[in-house]
mmCIF file of C-alpha atoms and ligand atoms in Angstrom:
data_model
loop_
_atom_site.group_PDB
_atom_site.id
_atom_site.type_symbol
_atom_site.label_atom_id
_atom_site.label_comp_id
_atom_site.label_asym_id
_atom_site.label_seq_id
_atom_site.Cartn_x
_atom_site.Cartn_y
_atom_site.Cartn_z
ATOM 1 C CA MET P 2 4.801 20.907 20.924
ATOM 2 C CA ALA P 3 7.205 20.170 18.075
ATOM 3 C CA GLN P 4 6.270 21.196 14.569
ATOM 4 C CA HIS P 5 6.483 18.530 11.866
ATOM 5 C CA THR P 6 7.210 19.460 8.252
ATOM 6 C CA ILE P 7 5.523 16.990 5.918
ATOM 7 C CA THR P 8 5.456 16.758 2.134
ATOM 8 C CA LEU P 9 1.962 16.598 0.638
ATOM 9 C CA ILE P 10 1.486 15.435 -2.958
ATOM 10 C CA PRO P 11 -2.164 16.057 -3.913
ATOM 11 C CA GLY P 12 -2.079 13.560 -6.824
ATOM 12 C CA ASP P 13 -4.164 13.019 -9.969
ATOM 13 C CA GLY P 14 -7.878 12.382 -10.519
ATOM 14 C CA VAL P 15 -9.716 12.490 -7.194
ATOM 15 C CA GLY P 16 -6.361 12.913 -5.400
ATOM 16 C CA PRO P 17 -6.595 16.679 -4.747
ATOM 17 C CA GLU P 18 -10.088 16.381 -3.191
ATOM 18 C CA LEU P 19 -9.055 13.446 -1.014
ATOM 19 C CA SER P 20 -5.806 15.158 0.014
ATOM 20 C CA GLU P 21 -7.676 18.274 1.062
ATOM 21 C CA ALA P 22 -10.103 16.199 3.145
ATOM 22 C CA ALA P 23 -7.242 14.250 4.748
ATOM 23 C CA ARG P 24 -5.238 17.387 5.454
ATOM 24 C CA ARG P 25 -8.229 19.038 7.142
ATOM 25 C CA VAL P 26 -8.881 16.123 9.515
ATOM 26 C CA ILE P 27 -5.187 15.677 10.329
ATOM 27 C CA ASP P 28 -4.931 19.395 11.156
ATOM 28 C CA ALA P 29 -8.064 19.075 13.314
ATOM 29 C CA THR P 30 -6.226 16.636 15.622
ATOM 30 C CA GLY P 31 -4.215 19.670 16.760
ATOM 31 C CA VAL P 32 -0.836 18.230 15.726
ATOM 32 C CA ASP P 33 1.348 21.089 14.487
ATOM 33 C CA ILE P 34 2.158 20.263 10.850
ATOM 34 C CA LYS P 35 3.741 22.530 8.259
ATOM 35 C CA TRP P 36 2.622 21.125 4.911
ATOM 36 C CA GLU P 37 5.028 21.377 2.000
ATOM 37 C CA VAL P 38 2.724 20.917 -1.001
ATOM 38 C CA VAL P 39 4.438 19.671 -4.194
ATOM 39 C CA ASP P 40 2.812 18.346 -7.355
ATOM 40 C CA ALA P 41 3.674 15.178 -9.233
ATOM 41 C CA GLY P 42 1.922 13.084 -11.861
ATOM 42 C CA LEU P 43 0.127 13.818 -15.113
ATOM 43 C CA GLY P 44 -0.514 17.453 -14.223
ATOM 44 C CA VAL P 45 3.193 18.393 -14.120
ATOM 45 C CA MET P 46 4.343 16.363 -17.159
ATOM 46 C CA GLU P 47 4.078 19.359 -19.472
ATOM 47 C CA GLU P 48 5.776 21.833 -17.151
ATOM 48 C CA TYR P 49 8.708 19.639 -16.070
ATOM 49 C CA GLY P 50 8.773 16.907 -18.745
ATOM 50 C CA ASP P 51 8.782 14.401 -15.899
ATOM 51 C CA PRO P 52 5.866 13.154 -13.776
ATOM 52 C CA LEU P 53 8.236 12.901 -10.812
ATOM 53 C CA PRO P 54 10.351 16.105 -10.860
ATOM 54 C CA ALA P 55 13.556 16.266 -8.815
ATOM 55 C CA HIS P 56 12.218 18.927 -6.424
ATOM 56 C CA VAL P 57 9.430 16.519 -5.370
ATOM 57 C CA LEU P 58 11.939 13.829 -4.447
ATOM 58 C CA ASP P 59 14.132 16.475 -2.747
ATOM 59 C CA SER P 60 11.202 17.607 -0.599
ATOM 60 C CA ILE P 61 10.489 14.044 0.561
ATOM 61 C CA ARG P 62 14.176 13.342 1.194
ATOM 62 C CA ARG P 63 14.437 16.527 3.264
ATOM 63 C CA ASN P 64 11.276 15.991 5.326
ATOM 64 C CA LYS P 65 11.539 12.166 5.541
ATOM 65 C CA VAL P 66 7.733 11.916 5.694
ATOM 66 C CA ALA P 67 5.157 12.433 2.933
ATOM 67 C CA ILE P 68 1.519 11.712 2.272
ATOM 68 C CA LYS P 69 0.280 11.466 -1.282
ATOM 69 C CA GLY P 70 -2.882 11.179 -3.311
ATOM 70 C CA PRO P 71 -3.035 8.557 -6.067
ATOM 71 C CA LEU P 72 -1.103 9.159 -9.289
ATOM 72 C CA THR P 73 -2.435 8.020 -12.659
ATOM 73 C CA THR P 74 -0.417 5.652 -14.858
ATOM 74 C CA PRO P 75 -1.691 5.742 -18.447
ATOM 75 C CA VAL P 76 -2.128 2.145 -19.678
ATOM 76 C CA GLY P 77 0.296 0.816 -22.304
ATOM 77 C CA LYS P 78 1.744 4.137 -23.491
ATOM 78 C CA GLY P 79 5.298 3.443 -22.460
ATOM 79 C CA ILE P 80 5.074 5.572 -19.317
ATOM 80 C CA ARG P 81 6.147 3.623 -16.261
ATOM 81 C CA SER P 82 4.195 4.007 -13.031
ATOM 82 C CA VAL P 83 5.171 7.126 -11.063
ATOM 83 C CA ASN P 84 4.188 5.274 -7.914
ATOM 84 C CA VAL P 85 6.609 2.451 -8.644
ATOM 85 C CA ALA P 86 9.331 5.000 -9.540
ATOM 86 C CA LEU P 87 8.781 6.890 -6.280
ATOM 87 C CA ARG P 88 9.107 3.724 -4.210
ATOM 88 C CA ARG P 89 12.243 2.735 -6.084
ATOM 89 C CA GLU P 90 13.928 6.184 -6.016
ATOM 90 C CA LEU P 91 13.454 6.487 -2.255
ATOM 91 C CA ASP P 92 14.085 2.788 -1.593
ATOM 92 C CA LEU P 93 10.761 2.415 0.227
ATOM 93 C CA TYR P 94 11.105 -1.337 0.412
ATOM 94 C CA ALA P 95 8.206 -2.264 2.690
ATOM 95 C CA LEU P 96 4.593 -1.362 1.974
ATOM 96 C CA VAL P 97 2.427 -1.854 5.055
ATOM 97 C CA ARG P 98 -1.286 -2.252 4.331
ATOM 98 C CA PRO P 99 -3.580 -2.900 7.288
ATOM 99 C CA THR P 100 -7.117 -4.246 6.775
ATOM 100 C CA LYS P 101 -9.511 -3.876 9.662
ATOM 101 C CA SER P 102 -13.242 -4.365 10.287
ATOM 102 C CA TYR P 103 -15.006 -1.207 11.471
ATOM 103 C CA PRO P 104 -18.500 -1.689 12.936
ATOM 104 C CA GLY P 105 -21.112 -0.326 10.554
ATOM 105 C CA VAL P 106 -19.308 -1.343 7.356
ATOM 106 C CA ARG P 107 -21.315 -3.663 5.122
ATOM 107 C CA SER P 108 -19.260 -6.835 4.821
ATOM 108 C CA ARG P 109 -19.628 -10.606 5.073
ATOM 109 C CA TYR P 110 -16.837 -10.587 7.636
ATOM 110 C CA GLU P 111 -16.450 -9.303 11.169
ATOM 111 C CA ASN P 112 -13.375 -8.952 13.342
ATOM 112 C CA VAL P 113 -10.884 -8.946 10.478
ATOM 113 C CA ASP P 114 -7.585 -7.421 11.549
ATOM 114 C CA LEU P 115 -4.883 -8.225 9.010
ATOM 115 C CA VAL P 116 -1.702 -6.529 7.861
ATOM 116 C CA ILE P 117 0.038 -7.108 4.542
ATOM 117 C CA VAL P 118 3.714 -6.205 4.342
ATOM 118 C CA ARG P 119 4.513 -6.099 0.644
ATOM 119 C CA GLU P 120 8.099 -6.103 -0.626
ATOM 120 C CA ASN P 121 8.139 -2.992 -2.730
ATOM 121 C CA THR P 122 11.284 -2.964 -4.890
ATOM 122 C CA GLU P 123 11.845 -6.372 -6.500
ATOM 123 C CA ASP P 124 9.934 -9.215 -8.147
ATOM 124 C CA LEU P 125 8.099 -8.796 -11.448
ATOM 125 C CA TYR P 126 7.565 -5.130 -10.490
ATOM 126 C CA ALA P 127 11.284 -4.308 -10.703
ATOM 127 C CA GLY P 128 10.564 -2.868 -14.156
ATOM 128 C CA ILE P 129 13.061 -5.137 -15.974
ATOM 129 C CA GLU P 130 11.108 -5.705 -19.157
ATOM 130 C CA PHE P 131 12.010 -6.586 -22.714
ATOM 131 C CA ALA P 132 9.547 -5.789 -25.467
ATOM 132 C CA GLN P 133 8.808 -8.228 -28.278
ATOM 133 C CA PRO P 134 10.312 -8.431 -30.931
ATOM 134 C CA ALA P 135 13.604 -7.049 -29.500
ATOM 135 C CA THR P 136 13.932 -10.090 -27.247
ATOM 136 C CA LEU P 137 15.604 -12.468 -29.692
ATOM 137 C CA GLU P 138 19.122 -11.952 -28.322
ATOM 138 C CA LEU P 139 17.957 -12.430 -24.751
ATOM 139 C CA ILE P 140 16.023 -15.558 -25.733
ATOM 140 C CA ALA P 141 19.134 -16.977 -27.386
ATOM 141 C CA ASP P 142 21.209 -16.187 -24.264
ATOM 142 C CA ILE P 143 18.684 -17.854 -21.969
ATOM 143 C CA GLU P 144 18.665 -20.972 -24.114
ATOM 144 C CA ARG P 145 22.461 -20.967 -24.213
ATOM 145 C CA LEU P 146 22.593 -20.720 -20.401
ATOM 146 C CA GLY P 147 20.501 -23.842 -20.158
ATOM 147 C CA GLY P 148 17.060 -22.343 -19.733
ATOM 148 C CA ARG P 149 14.078 -23.802 -21.520
ATOM 149 C CA ALA P 150 13.181 -22.873 -25.056
ATOM 150 C CA ILE P 151 11.213 -19.632 -25.260
ATOM 151 C CA ARG P 152 8.974 -18.828 -28.208
ATOM 152 C CA ALA P 153 10.693 -16.284 -30.471
ATOM 153 C CA ASP P 154 7.704 -13.932 -30.406
ATOM 154 C CA SER P 155 7.686 -13.568 -26.599
ATOM 155 C CA GLY P 156 7.854 -10.432 -24.471
ATOM 156 C CA ILE P 157 9.846 -10.962 -21.266
ATOM 157 C CA THR P 158 9.610 -9.576 -17.721
ATOM 158 C CA ILE P 159 12.308 -10.555 -15.231
ATOM 159 C CA LYS P 160 11.537 -11.541 -11.631
ATOM 160 C CA PRO P 161 14.506 -10.796 -9.359
ATOM 161 C CA ILE P 162 14.254 -11.696 -5.656
ATOM 162 C CA SER P 163 17.433 -11.180 -3.629
ATOM 163 C CA VAL P 164 18.670 -12.407 -0.254
ATOM 164 C CA PHE P 165 19.300 -8.767 0.733
ATOM 165 C CA GLY P 166 15.806 -7.601 -0.275
ATOM 166 C CA THR P 167 14.112 -10.553 1.407
ATOM 167 C CA GLN P 168 16.097 -10.256 4.632
ATOM 168 C CA ARG P 169 15.364 -6.587 5.086
ATOM 169 C CA VAL P 170 11.633 -6.825 4.426
ATOM 170 C CA PHE P 171 11.233 -9.758 6.829
ATOM 171 C CA ARG P 172 13.320 -8.020 9.513
ATOM 172 C CA PHE P 173 11.123 -4.958 9.023
ATOM 173 C CA ALA P 174 7.948 -7.080 9.281
ATOM 174 C CA PHE P 175 9.028 -8.904 12.442
ATOM 175 C CA LYS P 176 10.041 -5.623 14.121
ATOM 176 C CA TRP P 177 6.774 -4.020 13.006
ATOM 177 C CA ALA P 178 4.882 -7.003 14.469
ATOM 178 C CA ILE P 179 6.662 -6.600 17.813
ATOM 179 C CA ASP P 180 6.206 -2.795 17.921
ATOM 180 C CA ASN P 181 2.510 -3.121 17.106
ATOM 181 C CA GLY P 182 1.599 -5.940 19.481
ATOM 182 C CA ARG P 183 1.157 -8.569 16.774
ATOM 183 C CA HIS P 184 1.798 -12.269 17.373
ATOM 184 C CA LYS P 185 2.287 -14.038 14.029
ATOM 185 C CA VAL P 186 4.066 -13.549 10.707
ATOM 186 C CA THR P 187 3.047 -15.603 7.656
ATOM 187 C CA ALA P 188 5.427 -15.761 4.682
ATOM 188 C CA VAL P 189 3.489 -15.987 1.407
ATOM 189 C CA HIS P 190 5.137 -17.531 -1.677
ATOM 190 C CA LYS P 191 4.958 -19.943 -4.587
ATOM 191 C CA ALA P 192 8.178 -21.744 -3.695
ATOM 192 C CA ASN P 193 6.962 -25.075 -5.014
ATOM 193 C CA ILE P 194 7.002 -23.728 -8.580
ATOM 194 C CA MET P 195 9.517 -20.833 -8.603
ATOM 195 C CA LYS P 196 12.285 -22.508 -6.671
ATOM 196 C CA TYR P 197 15.062 -19.971 -7.256
ATOM 197 C CA THR P 198 13.045 -16.831 -6.503
ATOM 198 C CA ASP P 199 10.138 -17.696 -4.204
ATOM 199 C CA GLY P 200 12.190 -20.648 -2.927
ATOM 200 C CA LEU P 201 14.943 -18.222 -1.890
ATOM 201 C CA TRP P 202 12.279 -15.942 -0.358
ATOM 202 C CA LEU P 203 10.960 -18.776 1.814
ATOM 203 C CA ARG P 204 14.407 -19.984 2.881
ATOM 204 C CA VAL P 205 15.498 -16.467 3.914
ATOM 205 C CA ALA P 206 12.179 -15.905 5.702
ATOM 206 C CA GLN P 207 12.733 -19.052 7.741
ATOM 207 C CA GLU P 208 16.261 -17.897 8.624
ATOM 208 C CA VAL P 209 15.133 -14.406 9.671
ATOM 209 C CA SER P 210 12.254 -15.847 11.715
ATOM 210 C CA ARG P 211 14.810 -17.472 14.035
ATOM 211 C CA GLU P 212 16.023 -13.985 15.039
ATOM 212 C CA PHE P 213 12.529 -13.257 16.406
ATOM 213 C CA PRO P 214 11.488 -16.292 18.492
ATOM 214 C CA GLN P 215 8.802 -14.245 20.310
ATOM 215 C CA ILE P 216 6.754 -14.044 17.082
ATOM 216 C CA GLU P 217 5.074 -17.153 15.671
ATOM 217 C CA PHE P 218 6.086 -17.935 12.081
ATOM 218 C CA GLU P 219 4.460 -19.980 9.329
ATOM 219 C CA ASP P 220 4.256 -19.967 5.545
ATOM 220 C CA ARG P 221 1.495 -20.340 2.967
ATOM 221 C CA ILE P 222 1.492 -20.903 -0.782
ATOM 222 C CA VAL P 223 -0.136 -17.862 -2.362
ATOM 223 C CA ASP P 224 -3.084 -19.641 -4.007
ATOM 224 C CA ASN P 225 -3.947 -21.405 -0.751
ATOM 225 C CA MET P 226 -3.499 -18.063 1.049
ATOM 226 C CA CYS P 227 -6.213 -16.526 -1.168
ATOM 227 C CA MET P 228 -8.674 -19.268 -0.286
ATOM 228 C CA GLN P 229 -7.788 -19.141 3.406
ATOM 229 C CA LEU P 230 -8.290 -15.369 3.506
ATOM 230 C CA VAL P 231 -11.748 -15.679 2.001
ATOM 231 C CA GLN P 232 -12.749 -18.582 4.266
ATOM 232 C CA LYS P 233 -11.094 -17.770 7.595
ATOM 233 C CA PRO P 234 -9.313 -14.406 7.662
ATOM 234 C CA GLU P 235 -9.362 -14.430 11.467
ATOM 235 C CA LEU P 236 -6.547 -17.021 11.452
ATOM 236 C CA TYR P 237 -4.021 -14.540 10.044
ATOM 237 C CA ASP P 238 -2.124 -11.570 11.415
ATOM 238 C CA VAL P 239 0.888 -10.096 9.571
ATOM 239 C CA MET P 240 1.467 -11.529 6.069
ATOM 240 C CA VAL P 241 4.681 -10.792 4.191
ATOM 241 C CA MET P 242 4.763 -11.250 0.429
ATOM 242 C CA PRO P 243 6.680 -10.398 -2.726
ATOM 243 C CA ASN P 244 5.583 -7.374 -4.733
ATOM 244 C CA LEU P 245 3.065 -8.870 -7.191
ATOM 245 C CA TYR P 246 1.225 -11.101 -4.707
ATOM 246 C CA GLY P 247 1.162 -8.141 -2.314
ATOM 247 C CA ASP P 248 -0.476 -5.948 -4.926
ATOM 248 C CA ILE P 249 -3.198 -8.490 -5.661
ATOM 249 C CA LEU P 250 -3.843 -9.644 -2.103
ATOM 250 C CA SER P 251 -4.051 -6.036 -0.865
ATOM 251 C CA ASP P 252 -7.174 -5.571 -2.969
ATOM 252 C CA LEU P 253 -8.517 -8.943 -1.833
ATOM 253 C CA CYS P 254 -8.039 -7.921 1.802
ATOM 254 C CA ALA P 255 -9.599 -4.495 1.148
ATOM 255 C CA GLY P 256 -12.615 -6.358 -0.220
ATOM 256 C CA LEU P 257 -12.991 -8.296 3.037
ATOM 257 C CA THR P 258 -13.633 -5.131 5.007
ATOM 258 C CA GLY P 259 -15.532 -2.568 3.008
ATOM 259 C CA GLY P 260 -13.519 -2.072 -0.140
ATOM 260 C CA LEU P 261 -10.846 0.270 -1.446
ATOM 261 C CA GLY P 262 -12.432 3.338 0.135
ATOM 262 C CA LEU P 263 -11.139 2.159 3.522
ATOM 263 C CA ALA P 264 -7.706 0.686 2.693
ATOM 264 C CA PRO P 265 -4.688 2.740 3.857
ATOM 265 C CA GLY P 266 -0.964 2.173 3.306
ATOM 266 C CA ALA P 267 2.558 3.170 4.310
ATOM 267 C CA ASN P 268 5.551 2.858 1.963
ATOM 268 C CA THR P 269 8.493 2.593 4.327
ATOM 269 C CA GLY P 270 12.272 2.589 3.992
ATOM 270 C CA ASP P 271 15.041 2.849 6.559
ATOM 271 C CA GLU P 272 14.603 6.618 6.922
ATOM 272 C CA ILE P 273 11.718 7.758 4.748
ATOM 273 C CA ALA P 274 8.014 6.894 4.763
ATOM 274 C CA VAL P 275 5.370 7.866 2.195
ATOM 275 C CA PHE P 276 1.741 7.297 3.155
ATOM 276 C CA GLU P 277 -0.982 6.645 0.583
ATOM 277 C CA ALA P 278 -4.281 4.853 0.076
ATOM 278 C CA THR P 279 -4.314 1.498 -1.717
ATOM 279 C CA HIS P 280 -6.761 2.748 -4.342
ATOM 280 C CA GLY P 281 -5.956 4.641 -7.540
ATOM 281 C CA SER P 282 -7.040 7.997 -8.906
ATOM 282 C CA ALA P 283 -10.633 6.917 -9.753
ATOM 283 C CA PRO P 284 -10.600 9.268 -12.793
ATOM 284 C CA LYS P 285 -14.332 9.043 -13.455
ATOM 285 C CA TYR P 286 -15.089 10.805 -10.160
ATOM 286 C CA THR P 287 -12.601 13.668 -10.604
ATOM 287 C CA GLY P 288 -13.975 16.961 -9.323
ATOM 288 C CA LEU P 289 -17.333 15.455 -8.347
ATOM 289 C CA ASN P 290 -16.835 15.544 -4.540
ATOM 290 C CA LYS P 291 -17.850 11.874 -4.554
ATOM 291 C CA ALA P 292 -14.880 9.604 -3.702
ATOM 292 C CA ASN P 293 -14.391 8.224 -0.217
ATOM 293 C CA PRO P 294 -11.571 10.053 1.614
ATOM 294 C CA MET P 295 -11.367 7.555 4.485
ATOM 295 C CA ALA P 296 -8.534 5.448 3.008
ATOM 296 C CA MET P 297 -6.397 8.571 2.749
ATOM 297 C CA MET P 298 -7.495 9.717 6.218
ATOM 298 C CA LEU P 299 -6.563 6.286 7.633
ATOM 299 C CA SER P 300 -3.195 6.619 5.856
ATOM 300 C CA GLY P 301 -2.941 9.858 7.853
ATOM 301 C CA VAL P 302 -3.577 7.839 11.025
ATOM 302 C CA LEU P 303 -0.612 5.604 10.145
ATOM 303 C CA MET P 304 1.439 8.734 9.430
ATOM 304 C CA LEU P 305 0.608 10.336 12.787
ATOM 305 C CA ARG P 306 1.699 7.163 14.587
ATOM 306 C CA HIS P 307 4.886 7.080 12.507
ATOM 307 C CA ILE P 308 5.872 10.651 13.506
ATOM 308 C CA GLY P 309 5.362 9.905 17.195
ATOM 309 C CA GLU P 310 1.877 11.430 17.432
ATOM 310 C CA GLY P 311 0.209 8.119 18.305
ATOM 311 C CA ALA P 312 -2.419 9.647 20.612
ATOM 312 C CA ALA P 313 -3.582 11.977 17.816
ATOM 313 C CA GLY P 314 -3.585 9.029 15.406
ATOM 314 C CA ASP P 315 -5.765 7.013 17.789
ATOM 315 C CA ARG P 316 -8.190 9.943 18.182
ATOM 316 C CA LEU P 317 -8.451 10.360 14.424
ATOM 317 C CA GLU P 318 -9.046 6.634 13.868
ATOM 318 C CA LYS P 319 -11.753 6.619 16.566
ATOM 319 C CA ALA P 320 -13.427 9.669 14.981
ATOM 320 C CA ILE P 321 -13.446 7.984 11.551
ATOM 321 C CA ALA P 322 -14.851 4.796 13.157
ATOM 322 C CA ARG P 323 -17.611 6.881 14.817
ATOM 323 C CA VAL P 324 -18.602 8.440 11.498
ATOM 324 C CA ILE P 325 -18.702 4.972 9.891
ATOM 325 C CA ALA P 326 -20.765 3.493 12.741
ATOM 326 C CA ASP P 327 -23.166 6.449 12.644
ATOM 327 C CA GLY P 328 -23.672 5.810 8.917
ATOM 328 C CA ARG P 329 -25.104 9.204 7.988
ATOM 329 C CA SER P 330 -22.006 10.971 6.677
ATOM 330 C CA VAL P 331 -20.508 8.302 4.428
ATOM 331 C CA THR P 332 -19.893 8.231 0.674
ATOM 332 C CA TYR P 333 -21.806 6.201 -1.931
ATOM 333 C CA ASP P 334 -19.462 3.192 -1.783
ATOM 334 C CA MET P 335 -20.381 2.557 1.861
ATOM 335 C CA LYS P 336 -24.122 2.548 1.232
ATOM 336 C CA PRO P 337 -26.117 -0.655 0.493
ATOM 337 C CA GLU P 338 -27.043 0.721 -2.951
ATOM 338 C CA ARG P 339 -24.519 2.676 -5.018
ATOM 339 C CA ASP P 340 -27.110 5.280 -6.019
ATOM 340 C CA ASP P 341 -28.370 5.891 -2.471
ATOM 341 C CA PRO P 342 -29.383 9.578 -2.436
ATOM 342 C CA THR P 343 -28.402 9.916 1.232
ATOM 343 C CA ALA P 344 -24.692 9.368 0.425
ATOM 344 C CA VAL P 345 -22.614 12.474 1.160
ATOM 345 C CA GLY P 346 -19.581 13.863 -0.657
ATOM 346 C CA THR P 347 -15.844 13.809 0.081
ATOM 347 C CA SER P 348 -15.743 17.138 1.914
ATOM 348 C CA GLN P 349 -18.850 16.357 4.016
ATOM 349 C CA VAL P 350 -17.102 13.231 5.338
ATOM 350 C CA ALA P 351 -14.220 15.463 6.440
ATOM 351 C CA ASP P 352 -16.689 17.877 8.103
ATOM 352 C CA ALA P 353 -18.263 14.981 10.029
ATOM 353 C CA VAL P 354 -14.898 13.626 11.209
ATOM 354 C CA ILE P 355 -13.835 17.108 12.312
ATOM 355 C CA GLU P 356 -17.092 17.510 14.238
ATOM 356 C CA VAL P 357 -16.468 14.276 16.139
ATOM 357 C CA LEU P 358 -12.846 15.291 16.823
ATOM 358 C CA ALA P 359 -13.966 18.667 18.151
ATOM 359 C CA ALA P 360 -16.371 16.974 20.565
ATOM 360 C CA SER P 361 -13.859 14.350 21.790
HETATM 361 P P1 NAD K 420 -8.892 2.786 -8.842
HETATM 362 O O1 NAD K 420 -8.480 2.332 -7.483
HETATM 363 O O2 NAD K 420 -8.681 4.209 -9.170
HETATM 364 O O3 NAD K 420 -10.431 2.450 -9.064
HETATM 365 C C1 NAD K 420 -10.978 1.128 -8.928
HETATM 366 C C2 NAD K 420 -12.472 1.273 -8.617
HETATM 367 O O4 NAD K 420 -12.642 1.716 -7.276
HETATM 368 C C3 NAD K 420 -13.176 2.293 -9.512
HETATM 369 O O5 NAD K 420 -14.508 1.892 -9.708
HETATM 370 C C4 NAD K 420 -13.124 3.547 -8.659
HETATM 371 O O6 NAD K 420 -14.104 4.475 -8.996
HETATM 372 C C5 NAD K 420 -13.300 2.982 -7.254
HETATM 373 N N1 NAD K 420 -12.625 3.799 -6.246
HETATM 374 C C6 NAD K 420 -11.286 3.978 -6.117
HETATM 375 N N2 NAD K 420 -11.013 4.789 -5.101
HETATM 376 C C7 NAD K 420 -12.196 5.143 -4.567
HETATM 377 C C8 NAD K 420 -12.570 5.974 -3.479
HETATM 378 N N3 NAD K 420 -11.675 6.625 -2.736
HETATM 379 N N4 NAD K 420 -13.893 6.129 -3.212
HETATM 380 C C9 NAD K 420 -14.814 5.503 -3.934
HETATM 381 N N5 NAD K 420 -14.538 4.695 -4.968
HETATM 382 C C10 NAD K 420 -13.236 4.515 -5.287
HETATM 383 O O7 NAD K 420 -8.127 1.826 -9.857
HETATM 384 P P2 NAD K 420 -7.954 1.911 -11.427
HETATM 385 O O8 NAD K 420 -9.213 2.421 -12.060
HETATM 386 O O9 NAD K 420 -7.414 0.586 -11.804
HETATM 387 O O10 NAD K 420 -6.781 2.963 -11.623
HETATM 388 C C11 NAD K 420 -6.968 4.324 -11.953
HETATM 389 C C12 NAD K 420 -5.598 4.971 -12.036
HETATM 390 O O11 NAD K 420 -4.992 5.000 -10.737
HETATM 391 C C13 NAD K 420 -4.615 4.221 -12.939
HETATM 392 O O12 NAD K 420 -3.898 5.169 -13.670
HETATM 393 C C14 NAD K 420 -3.697 3.514 -11.966
HETATM 394 O O13 NAD K 420 -2.418 3.316 -12.497
HETATM 395 C C15 NAD K 420 -3.667 4.498 -10.813
HETATM 396 N N6 NAD K 420 -3.320 3.865 -9.525
HETATM 397 C C16 NAD K 420 -2.542 4.589 -8.702
HETATM 398 C C17 NAD K 420 -2.222 4.088 -7.454
HETATM 399 C C18 NAD K 420 -1.358 4.900 -6.548
HETATM 400 O O14 NAD K 420 -1.247 6.104 -6.729
HETATM 401 N N7 NAD K 420 -0.714 4.303 -5.575
HETATM 402 C C19 NAD K 420 -2.726 2.845 -7.042
HETATM 403 C C20 NAD K 420 -3.562 2.149 -7.907
HETATM 404 C C21 NAD K 420 -3.865 2.662 -9.161
#
């Protein structure tokens, strides 16, 4: 059996505990993985002066596959998100976030099986921002170019959406749909209002859809999409959206099926993929052995499939589903009451998954 070398970034906050739990269950599938553990985030700022040191990026570039815990972005202190930087540096342009109902999860919905493909490099998340009051020159230029008047005391964030970026994320999504037995792609946008960005997105999506006639294609305006997802999520399959809508709707979809503790993700480029949960570093639970490791474990399932170990991925997903259905070894967030004394900790969830794997 081939050995895989994979970069592991433990992360900030609850990240190290979740990473340890995920690593243990992935190892218990029997897949031969050599973990290259490298630190990024707040913890290395002092040592390297950079939350994303070069050797971390080098490790991912070398191994082509990484799994990471969440990384903290301090609010409003001028530090840009390490997560956004990582996606940009490695050109991980498609973020795949599946949402699935597992029997035993408390939810108003059953049989949800959705996938968001979020464009990961452009849109309002491209990081092109101009702070007030240094925006006066830009405001004057925009007015000169025929744009509308902008109040002089405005801050400005630019929303670029390119033909290139839109084409490649839709091609990725259609291919992903075919490879994963999906039948429909929905393009999500606000083309009626933002004609030159979301309008371009929709036009390119329609063009790309003609290259994949075997997959049904439709589009939805993002506000309508939100209502539709809450009312009838079973109508949707793979949804492709620009960065900001993808960020927001990922949490909405997670909420349909048990919350952030169960929402995995895969940041994917042409050659490199970095797997991570949708949730953040949940700082208030750091070191308490309390956070739910299942989102990171399910990210591990996506990773195993990505490296050609699909059978091991399926076994791990089934084992997690068994632990959920059994209901005894789950964390506080999966209990009817948040202070349920029968909730177990992060590492006990890993123990339970490993026990099921060993018996399967
Ligand atoms: P968060 O996802 O960390 O927390 C939101 C809520 O969900 C909190 O109540 C938290 O306790 C709970 N929660 C999150 N993960 C959980 C888990 N595994 N089990 C149980 N409960 C869980 O979001 P936030 O508080 O907005 O962000 C905290 C930090 O994480 C910020 O610095 C943010 O920038 C960062 N963040 C990182 C990533 C990433 O690494 N990709 C993603 C989102 C947020």
